[in-house]
mmCIF file of C-alpha atoms and ligand atoms in Angstrom:
data_model
loop_
_atom_site.group_PDB
_atom_site.id
_atom_site.type_symbol
_atom_site.label_atom_id
_atom_site.label_comp_id
_atom_site.label_asym_id
_atom_site.label_seq_id
_atom_site.Cartn_x
_atom_site.Cartn_y
_atom_site.Cartn_z
ATOM 1 C CA MET Y 1 79.570 -42.195 -29.703
ATOM 2 C CA ASN Y 2 79.261 -38.749 -31.213
ATOM 3 C CA THR Y 3 75.943 -39.165 -32.956
ATOM 4 C CA SER Y 4 75.383 -35.522 -33.876
ATOM 5 C CA GLU Y 5 76.359 -36.070 -37.530
ATOM 6 C CA MET Y 6 75.643 -39.728 -37.815
ATOM 7 C CA ARG Y 7 74.060 -41.109 -40.957
ATOM 8 C CA SER Y 8 70.282 -41.490 -40.779
ATOM 9 C CA TYR Y 9 68.347 -44.613 -41.150
ATOM 10 C CA PRO Y 10 66.409 -46.541 -42.584
ATOM 11 C CA ARG Y 11 68.120 -46.790 -45.922
ATOM 12 C CA ARG Y 12 67.264 -49.033 -48.811
ATOM 13 C CA VAL Y 13 69.690 -50.652 -51.328
ATOM 14 C CA ALA Y 14 68.992 -52.788 -54.332
ATOM 15 C CA THR Y 15 71.095 -55.951 -54.378
ATOM 16 C CA GLU Y 16 71.055 -59.262 -56.354
ATOM 17 C CA ALA Y 17 69.219 -60.691 -53.280
ATOM 18 C CA GLY Y 18 66.379 -58.067 -53.825
ATOM 19 C CA GLU Y 19 65.712 -54.890 -51.912
ATOM 20 C CA ILE Y 20 67.475 -54.680 -48.565
ATOM 21 C CA GLU Y 21 66.635 -52.227 -45.875
ATOM 22 C CA PHE Y 22 69.293 -51.013 -43.380
ATOM 23 C CA ARG Y 23 68.052 -50.150 -40.001
ATOM 24 C CA LEU Y 24 69.842 -49.495 -36.669
ATOM 25 C CA MET Y 25 69.561 -52.310 -34.227
ATOM 26 C CA GLY Y 26 67.759 -51.861 -30.931
ATOM 27 C CA ALA Y 27 66.218 -53.882 -28.056
ATOM 28 C CA ALA Y 28 63.062 -54.617 -30.070
ATOM 29 C CA ASP Y 29 65.193 -56.661 -32.616
ATOM 30 C CA GLU Y 30 66.355 -59.270 -30.087
ATOM 31 C CA VAL Y 31 64.245 -62.154 -31.331
ATOM 32 C CA ALA Y 32 64.947 -61.458 -35.086
ATOM 33 C CA VAL Y 33 68.682 -61.177 -34.397
ATOM 34 C CA LEU Y 34 68.840 -64.374 -32.349
ATOM 35 C CA ASP Y 35 66.963 -66.229 -35.164
ATOM 36 C CA PHE Y 36 69.550 -64.821 -37.699
ATOM 37 C CA ALA Y 37 72.581 -65.661 -35.471
ATOM 38 C CA GLN Y 38 71.460 -69.213 -34.578
ATOM 39 C CA GLN Y 39 71.330 -70.071 -38.339
ATOM 40 C CA LEU Y 40 74.907 -68.947 -38.944
ATOM 41 C CA PRO Y 41 77.676 -71.664 -39.200
ATOM 42 C CA VAL Y 42 79.733 -71.558 -36.004
ATOM 43 C CA HIS Y 43 82.930 -71.183 -38.072
ATOM 44 C CA ASP Y 44 81.634 -67.796 -39.371
ATOM 45 C CA LEU Y 45 81.342 -66.512 -35.715
ATOM 46 C CA LEU Y 46 84.938 -67.156 -34.791
ATOM 47 C CA PHE Y 47 86.076 -63.613 -35.616
ATOM 48 C CA LEU Y 48 83.779 -62.323 -32.981
ATOM 49 C CA PRO Y 49 84.887 -62.051 -29.320
ATOM 50 C CA ARG Y 50 81.761 -63.825 -28.082
ATOM 51 C CA ASN Y 51 79.260 -66.296 -29.580
ATOM 52 C CA ILE Y 52 76.312 -64.120 -30.628
ATOM 53 C CA SER Y 53 74.065 -67.130 -31.023
ATOM 54 C CA GLU Y 54 73.872 -67.338 -27.146
ATOM 55 C CA PRO Y 55 70.921 -65.297 -25.774
ATOM 56 C CA LYS Y 56 73.057 -63.936 -22.918
ATOM 57 C CA VAL Y 57 75.666 -62.589 -25.296
ATOM 58 C CA LEU Y 58 72.869 -60.975 -27.361
ATOM 59 C CA GLN Y 59 71.398 -59.301 -24.303
ATOM 60 C CA ALA Y 60 74.844 -57.920 -23.365
ATOM 61 C CA TRP Y 61 75.239 -56.690 -26.937
ATOM 62 C CA ILE Y 62 71.997 -54.739 -26.686
ATOM 63 C CA LYS Y 63 73.127 -53.172 -23.400
ATOM 64 C CA GLU Y 64 76.320 -52.062 -25.160
ATOM 65 C CA ILE Y 65 74.157 -50.482 -27.925
ATOM 66 C CA GLU Y 66 72.064 -48.622 -25.332
ATOM 67 C CA ARG Y 67 75.324 -47.483 -23.610
ATOM 68 C CA GLY Y 68 76.514 -46.091 -26.870
ATOM 69 C CA ALA Y 69 79.711 -48.180 -27.224
ATOM 70 C CA ILE Y 70 78.343 -50.202 -30.193
ATOM 71 C CA VAL Y 71 76.213 -49.245 -33.244
ATOM 72 C CA SER Y 72 74.789 -52.177 -35.269
ATOM 73 C CA ILE Y 73 73.142 -51.910 -38.643
ATOM 74 C CA LEU Y 74 70.749 -54.674 -39.477
ATOM 75 C CA ALA Y 75 70.065 -55.617 -43.087
ATOM 76 C CA TRP Y 76 66.464 -56.665 -43.462
ATOM 77 C CA LYS Y 77 64.933 -58.615 -46.361
ATOM 78 C CA GLY Y 78 61.166 -58.402 -45.654
ATOM 79 C CA ASN Y 79 60.713 -59.263 -42.032
ATOM 80 C CA LYS Y 80 64.000 -61.309 -41.800
ATOM 81 C CA VAL Y 81 67.398 -60.162 -40.619
ATOM 82 C CA VAL Y 82 69.876 -61.290 -43.266
ATOM 83 C CA GLY Y 83 72.914 -59.286 -42.192
ATOM 84 C CA CYS Y 84 74.503 -57.362 -39.482
ATOM 85 C CA GLY Y 85 77.268 -54.691 -39.661
ATOM 86 C CA THR Y 86 78.649 -53.516 -36.353
ATOM 87 C CA LEU Y 87 80.894 -50.664 -35.342
ATOM 88 C CA VAL Y 88 82.551 -51.029 -31.952
ATOM 89 C CA ARG Y 89 84.695 -48.601 -30.091
ATOM 90 C CA ASP Y 90 85.666 -47.796 -26.433
ATOM 91 C CA PRO Y 91 85.264 -44.096 -25.865
ATOM 92 C CA TRP Y 92 87.153 -44.318 -22.561
ATOM 93 C CA SER Y 93 90.211 -46.218 -23.856
ATOM 94 C CA TRP Y 94 93.412 -44.918 -25.325
ATOM 95 C CA SER Y 95 92.093 -45.900 -28.718
ATOM 96 C CA SER Y 96 88.814 -43.840 -28.739
ATOM 97 C CA HIS Y 97 89.633 -42.722 -32.196
ATOM 98 C CA VAL Y 98 89.627 -46.388 -33.469
ATOM 99 C CA GLY Y 99 86.533 -48.328 -34.481
ATOM 100 C CA GLU Y 100 86.201 -52.077 -35.208
ATOM 101 C CA ILE Y 101 83.881 -53.230 -37.985
ATOM 102 C CA ARG Y 102 82.313 -56.609 -37.641
ATOM 103 C CA MET Y 103 80.244 -58.021 -40.440
ATOM 104 C CA VAL Y 104 78.195 -61.146 -40.956
ATOM 105 C CA ILE Y 105 75.642 -62.096 -43.639
ATOM 106 C CA SER Y 106 73.162 -65.054 -43.775
ATOM 107 C CA LYS Y 107 74.460 -67.999 -45.677
ATOM 108 C CA ASN Y 108 71.381 -68.056 -47.863
ATOM 109 C CA VAL Y 109 71.983 -64.517 -49.311
ATOM 110 C CA ARG Y 110 75.745 -64.708 -49.604
ATOM 111 C CA GLY Y 111 77.478 -63.812 -52.926
ATOM 112 C CA LEU Y 112 74.660 -61.481 -53.853
ATOM 113 C CA GLY Y 113 76.220 -58.146 -52.919
ATOM 114 C CA VAL Y 114 74.566 -57.750 -49.440
ATOM 115 C CA GLY Y 115 77.911 -58.038 -47.641
ATOM 116 C CA ARG Y 116 79.565 -55.428 -49.821
ATOM 117 C CA ALA Y 117 76.639 -52.910 -49.509
ATOM 118 C CA LEU Y 118 76.538 -53.406 -45.723
ATOM 119 C CA THR Y 119 80.316 -53.087 -45.291
ATOM 120 C CA GLN Y 120 80.250 -49.860 -47.332
ATOM 121 C CA GLU Y 121 77.309 -48.539 -45.217
ATOM 122 C CA THR Y 122 79.182 -49.383 -41.918
ATOM 123 C CA PHE Y 123 82.321 -47.689 -43.361
ATOM 124 C CA ALA Y 124 80.320 -44.546 -44.199
ATOM 125 C CA LEU Y 125 78.755 -44.611 -40.695
ATOM 126 C CA ALA Y 126 82.232 -44.767 -39.149
ATOM 127 C CA LEU Y 127 83.317 -41.805 -41.235
ATOM 128 C CA SER Y 128 80.183 -39.812 -40.299
ATOM 129 C CA ILE Y 129 80.825 -40.156 -36.544
ATOM 130 C CA GLY Y 130 84.465 -38.925 -36.946
ATOM 131 C CA LEU Y 131 86.466 -42.168 -36.262
ATOM 132 C CA GLU Y 132 90.064 -41.857 -37.488
ATOM 133 C CA LYS Y 133 91.120 -45.467 -37.904
ATOM 134 C CA LEU Y 134 89.126 -48.626 -38.543
ATOM 135 C CA VAL Y 135 90.105 -52.197 -38.077
ATOM 136 C CA ALA Y 136 88.361 -55.472 -38.971
ATOM 137 C CA GLN Y 137 89.488 -59.043 -38.103
ATOM 138 C CA MET Y 138 88.559 -62.370 -39.591
ATOM 139 C CA THR Y 139 89.774 -65.939 -39.917
ATOM 140 C CA VAL Y 140 92.270 -66.072 -42.780
ATOM 141 C CA ASP Y 141 89.972 -68.376 -44.857
ATOM 142 C CA GLN Y 142 87.306 -65.610 -45.156
ATOM 143 C CA THR Y 143 88.473 -64.655 -48.562
ATOM 144 C CA GLY Y 144 85.223 -62.838 -49.427
ATOM 145 C CA ALA Y 145 85.554 -60.605 -46.311
ATOM 146 C CA ILE Y 146 89.166 -59.845 -47.093
ATOM 147 C CA ALA Y 147 88.276 -58.983 -50.762
ATOM 148 C CA ILE Y 148 85.467 -56.533 -49.538
ATOM 149 C CA PHE Y 149 87.688 -54.837 -46.907
ATOM 150 C CA GLU Y 150 90.698 -54.610 -49.247
ATOM 151 C CA GLY Y 151 88.374 -53.019 -51.860
ATOM 152 C CA LEU Y 152 87.640 -50.297 -49.382
ATOM 153 C CA GLY Y 153 91.400 -49.642 -48.934
ATOM 154 C CA PHE Y 154 92.018 -51.755 -45.697
ATOM 155 C CA LYS Y 155 95.469 -53.292 -45.491
ATOM 156 C CA ALA Y 156 96.735 -56.275 -43.477
ATOM 157 C CA GLU Y 157 98.310 -55.109 -40.181
ATOM 158 C CA ALA Y 158 98.721 -58.262 -38.201
ATOM 159 C CA LEU Y 159 98.410 -61.980 -38.276
ATOM 160 C CA LEU Y 160 97.429 -63.653 -34.951
ATOM 161 C CA ARG Y 161 98.341 -67.200 -35.076
ATOM 162 C CA ASP Y 162 96.072 -69.931 -33.517
ATOM 163 C CA HIS Y 163 94.139 -67.025 -32.024
ATOM 164 C CA VAL Y 164 90.720 -68.672 -31.865
ATOM 165 C CA ARG Y 165 89.533 -72.124 -31.035
ATOM 166 C CA ASP Y 166 86.350 -73.564 -32.570
ATOM 167 C CA LEU Y 167 83.960 -75.903 -30.711
ATOM 168 C CA SER Y 168 85.935 -79.054 -31.975
ATOM 169 C CA GLY Y 169 89.136 -77.558 -30.368
ATOM 170 C CA ARG Y 170 90.799 -76.688 -33.714
ATOM 171 C CA LYS Y 171 92.675 -73.360 -33.717
ATOM 172 C CA HIS Y 172 92.562 -70.828 -36.469
ATOM 173 C CA ASP Y 173 94.616 -67.752 -37.396
ATOM 174 C CA ILE Y 174 93.122 -64.269 -37.404
ATOM 175 C CA VAL Y 175 94.140 -61.565 -39.743
ATOM 176 C CA VAL Y 176 93.716 -57.908 -38.670
ATOM 177 C CA LEU Y 177 93.127 -55.366 -41.427
ATOM 178 C CA GLY Y 178 93.360 -51.630 -40.744
ATOM 179 C CA HIS Y 179 92.453 -48.424 -42.511
ATOM 180 C CA ASN Y 180 93.503 -44.822 -41.806
ATOM 181 C CA VAL Y 181 90.165 -43.123 -42.469
ATOM 182 C CA ALA Y 182 91.376 -39.701 -41.246
ATOM 183 C CA GLN Y 183 93.519 -39.742 -44.418
ATOM 184 C CA VAL Y 184 90.515 -40.667 -46.618
ATOM 185 C CA ARG Y 185 88.544 -37.774 -45.122
ATOM 186 C CA ALA Y 186 91.425 -35.388 -45.790
ATOM 187 C CA GLN Y 187 91.575 -36.561 -49.367
ATOM 188 C CA LEU Y 188 87.679 -36.160 -49.770
ATOM 189 C CA GLU Y 189 88.053 -32.581 -48.498
ATOM 190 C CA ALA Y 190 90.917 -32.012 -50.863
ATOM 191 C CA TYR Y 191 88.669 -33.170 -53.716
ATOM 192 C CA GLY Y 192 85.999 -30.719 -52.460
ATOM 193 C CA VAL Y 193 83.513 -33.220 -51.085
ATOM 194 C CA PRO Y 194 83.716 -32.706 -47.316
ATOM 195 C CA GLY Y 195 80.026 -33.633 -46.676
ATOM 196 C CA ALA Y 196 80.121 -36.762 -48.831
ATOM 197 C CA VAL Y 197 79.821 -39.167 -45.993
ATOM 198 C CA GLN Y 198 77.160 -37.523 -43.830
ATOM 199 C CA ASN Y 199 73.363 -38.045 -43.571
HETATM 200 C C1 COA I 201 82.235 -61.855 -45.618
HETATM 201 C C2 COA I 201 80.786 -61.892 -45.892
HETATM 202 C C3 COA I 201 80.248 -60.739 -44.916
HETATM 203 C C4 COA I 201 80.504 -61.490 -47.286
HETATM 204 O O1 COA I 201 79.080 -61.309 -47.543
HETATM 205 P P1 COA I 201 78.434 -61.525 -48.980
HETATM 206 O O2 COA I 201 77.042 -61.020 -48.858
HETATM 207 O O3 COA I 201 78.603 -62.881 -49.460
HETATM 208 O O4 COA I 201 79.363 -60.597 -49.895
HETATM 209 P P2 COA I 201 79.158 -60.073 -51.349
HETATM 210 O O5 COA I 201 78.081 -60.929 -52.026
HETATM 211 O O6 COA I 201 78.838 -58.580 -51.263
HETATM 212 O O7 COA I 201 80.547 -60.318 -52.003
HETATM 213 C C5 COA I 201 81.518 -59.376 -51.897
HETATM 214 C C6 COA I 201 82.742 -59.796 -52.558
HETATM 215 O O8 COA I 201 83.352 -60.977 -51.789
HETATM 216 C C7 COA I 201 83.898 -61.854 -52.748
HETATM 217 N N1 COA I 201 83.490 -63.135 -52.314
HETATM 218 C C8 COA I 201 82.353 -63.489 -51.858
HETATM 219 N N2 COA I 201 82.375 -64.825 -51.484
HETATM 220 C C9 COA I 201 83.609 -65.194 -51.730
HETATM 221 C C10 COA I 201 84.345 -66.460 -51.628
HETATM 222 N N3 COA I 201 83.705 -67.498 -51.060
HETATM 223 N N4 COA I 201 85.566 -66.523 -52.042
HETATM 224 C C11 COA I 201 86.166 -65.445 -52.582
HETATM 225 N N5 COA I 201 85.588 -64.241 -52.678
HETATM 226 C C12 COA I 201 84.347 -64.186 -52.321
HETATM 227 C C13 COA I 201 83.408 -61.557 -54.141
HETATM 228 O O9 COA I 201 84.534 -61.273 -54.906
HETATM 229 C C14 COA I 201 82.591 -60.328 -53.982
HETATM 230 O O10 COA I 201 83.147 -59.386 -54.793
HETATM 231 P P3 COA I 201 82.402 -58.981 -56.247
HETATM 232 O O11 COA I 201 81.278 -58.156 -55.843
HETATM 233 O O12 COA I 201 83.542 -58.192 -56.868
HETATM 234 O O13 COA I 201 82.189 -60.303 -56.903
HETATM 235 C C15 COA I 201 80.069 -63.159 -45.561
HETATM 236 O O14 COA I 201 80.750 -64.159 -46.260
HETATM 237 C C16 COA I 201 80.154 -63.575 -44.103
HETATM 238 O O15 COA I 201 79.239 -63.292 -43.327
HETATM 239 N N6 COA I 201 81.247 -64.279 -43.653
HETATM 240 C C17 COA I 201 81.301 -64.821 -42.314
HETATM 241 C C18 COA I 201 81.656 -63.714 -41.288
HETATM 242 C C19 COA I 201 83.004 -63.048 -41.491
HETATM 243 O O16 COA I 201 84.002 -63.720 -41.585
HETATM 244 N N7 COA I 201 82.992 -61.772 -41.526
HETATM 245 C C20 COA I 201 84.156 -61.020 -41.660
HETATM 246 C C21 COA I 201 84.689 -60.403 -40.467
HETATM 247 S S1 COA I 201 84.500 -58.605 -40.388
#
């Protein structure tokens, strides 16, 4: 990823769950992230291509971070990871201008504004590295996630029926939301705030 103008970390935000610190994820965070992922309900992981509560998947994820294809922001409350916002793109694909946002928050701090703050931070990160389009996908029952993304200007672009299957064999629909961020950047520039999303 082009990291030259990337937002800097750590950053602190005040939420109803207390003070949360956002830091970029790296290899040293493996144990803390695994602990976080293994406490998440499996249903909440269905929007992800792989099960991140598996140590092997987590190790592959860290490799992708080191390769530069993924940037993950961890939300820390004290010494615990309570959330993770990820930006994924494939710089060698025909969609190198597109990033996918993936968001997941610990069950015990939900509804306290951490998800909204981390989604906004991941969105700002995507703008700062020059992505032109963003997508996010989730099971259709994740009404909280849909509310957050729609609040940022995302709109439904696709519905994938029976697209994921949970451990009990039940299938679920996935909704894909998209956002043309190049247009937002152009609007910000028109309002005279071209540097609003950097650093
Ligand atoms: C979606 C998720 C990240 C939200 O995290 P959170 O910390 O609970 O979010 P917030 O507390 O910031 O709430 C944000 C908004 O969601 C809405 N919301 C939260 N939970 C909701 C629910 N169960 N039903 C409807 N709306 C809900 C609220 O309206 C809130 O808006 P408000 O601030 O105007 O009240 C979290 O529920 C999660 O991890 N879900 C599982 C993973 C997932 O599906 N991720 C989305 C894929 S990208």
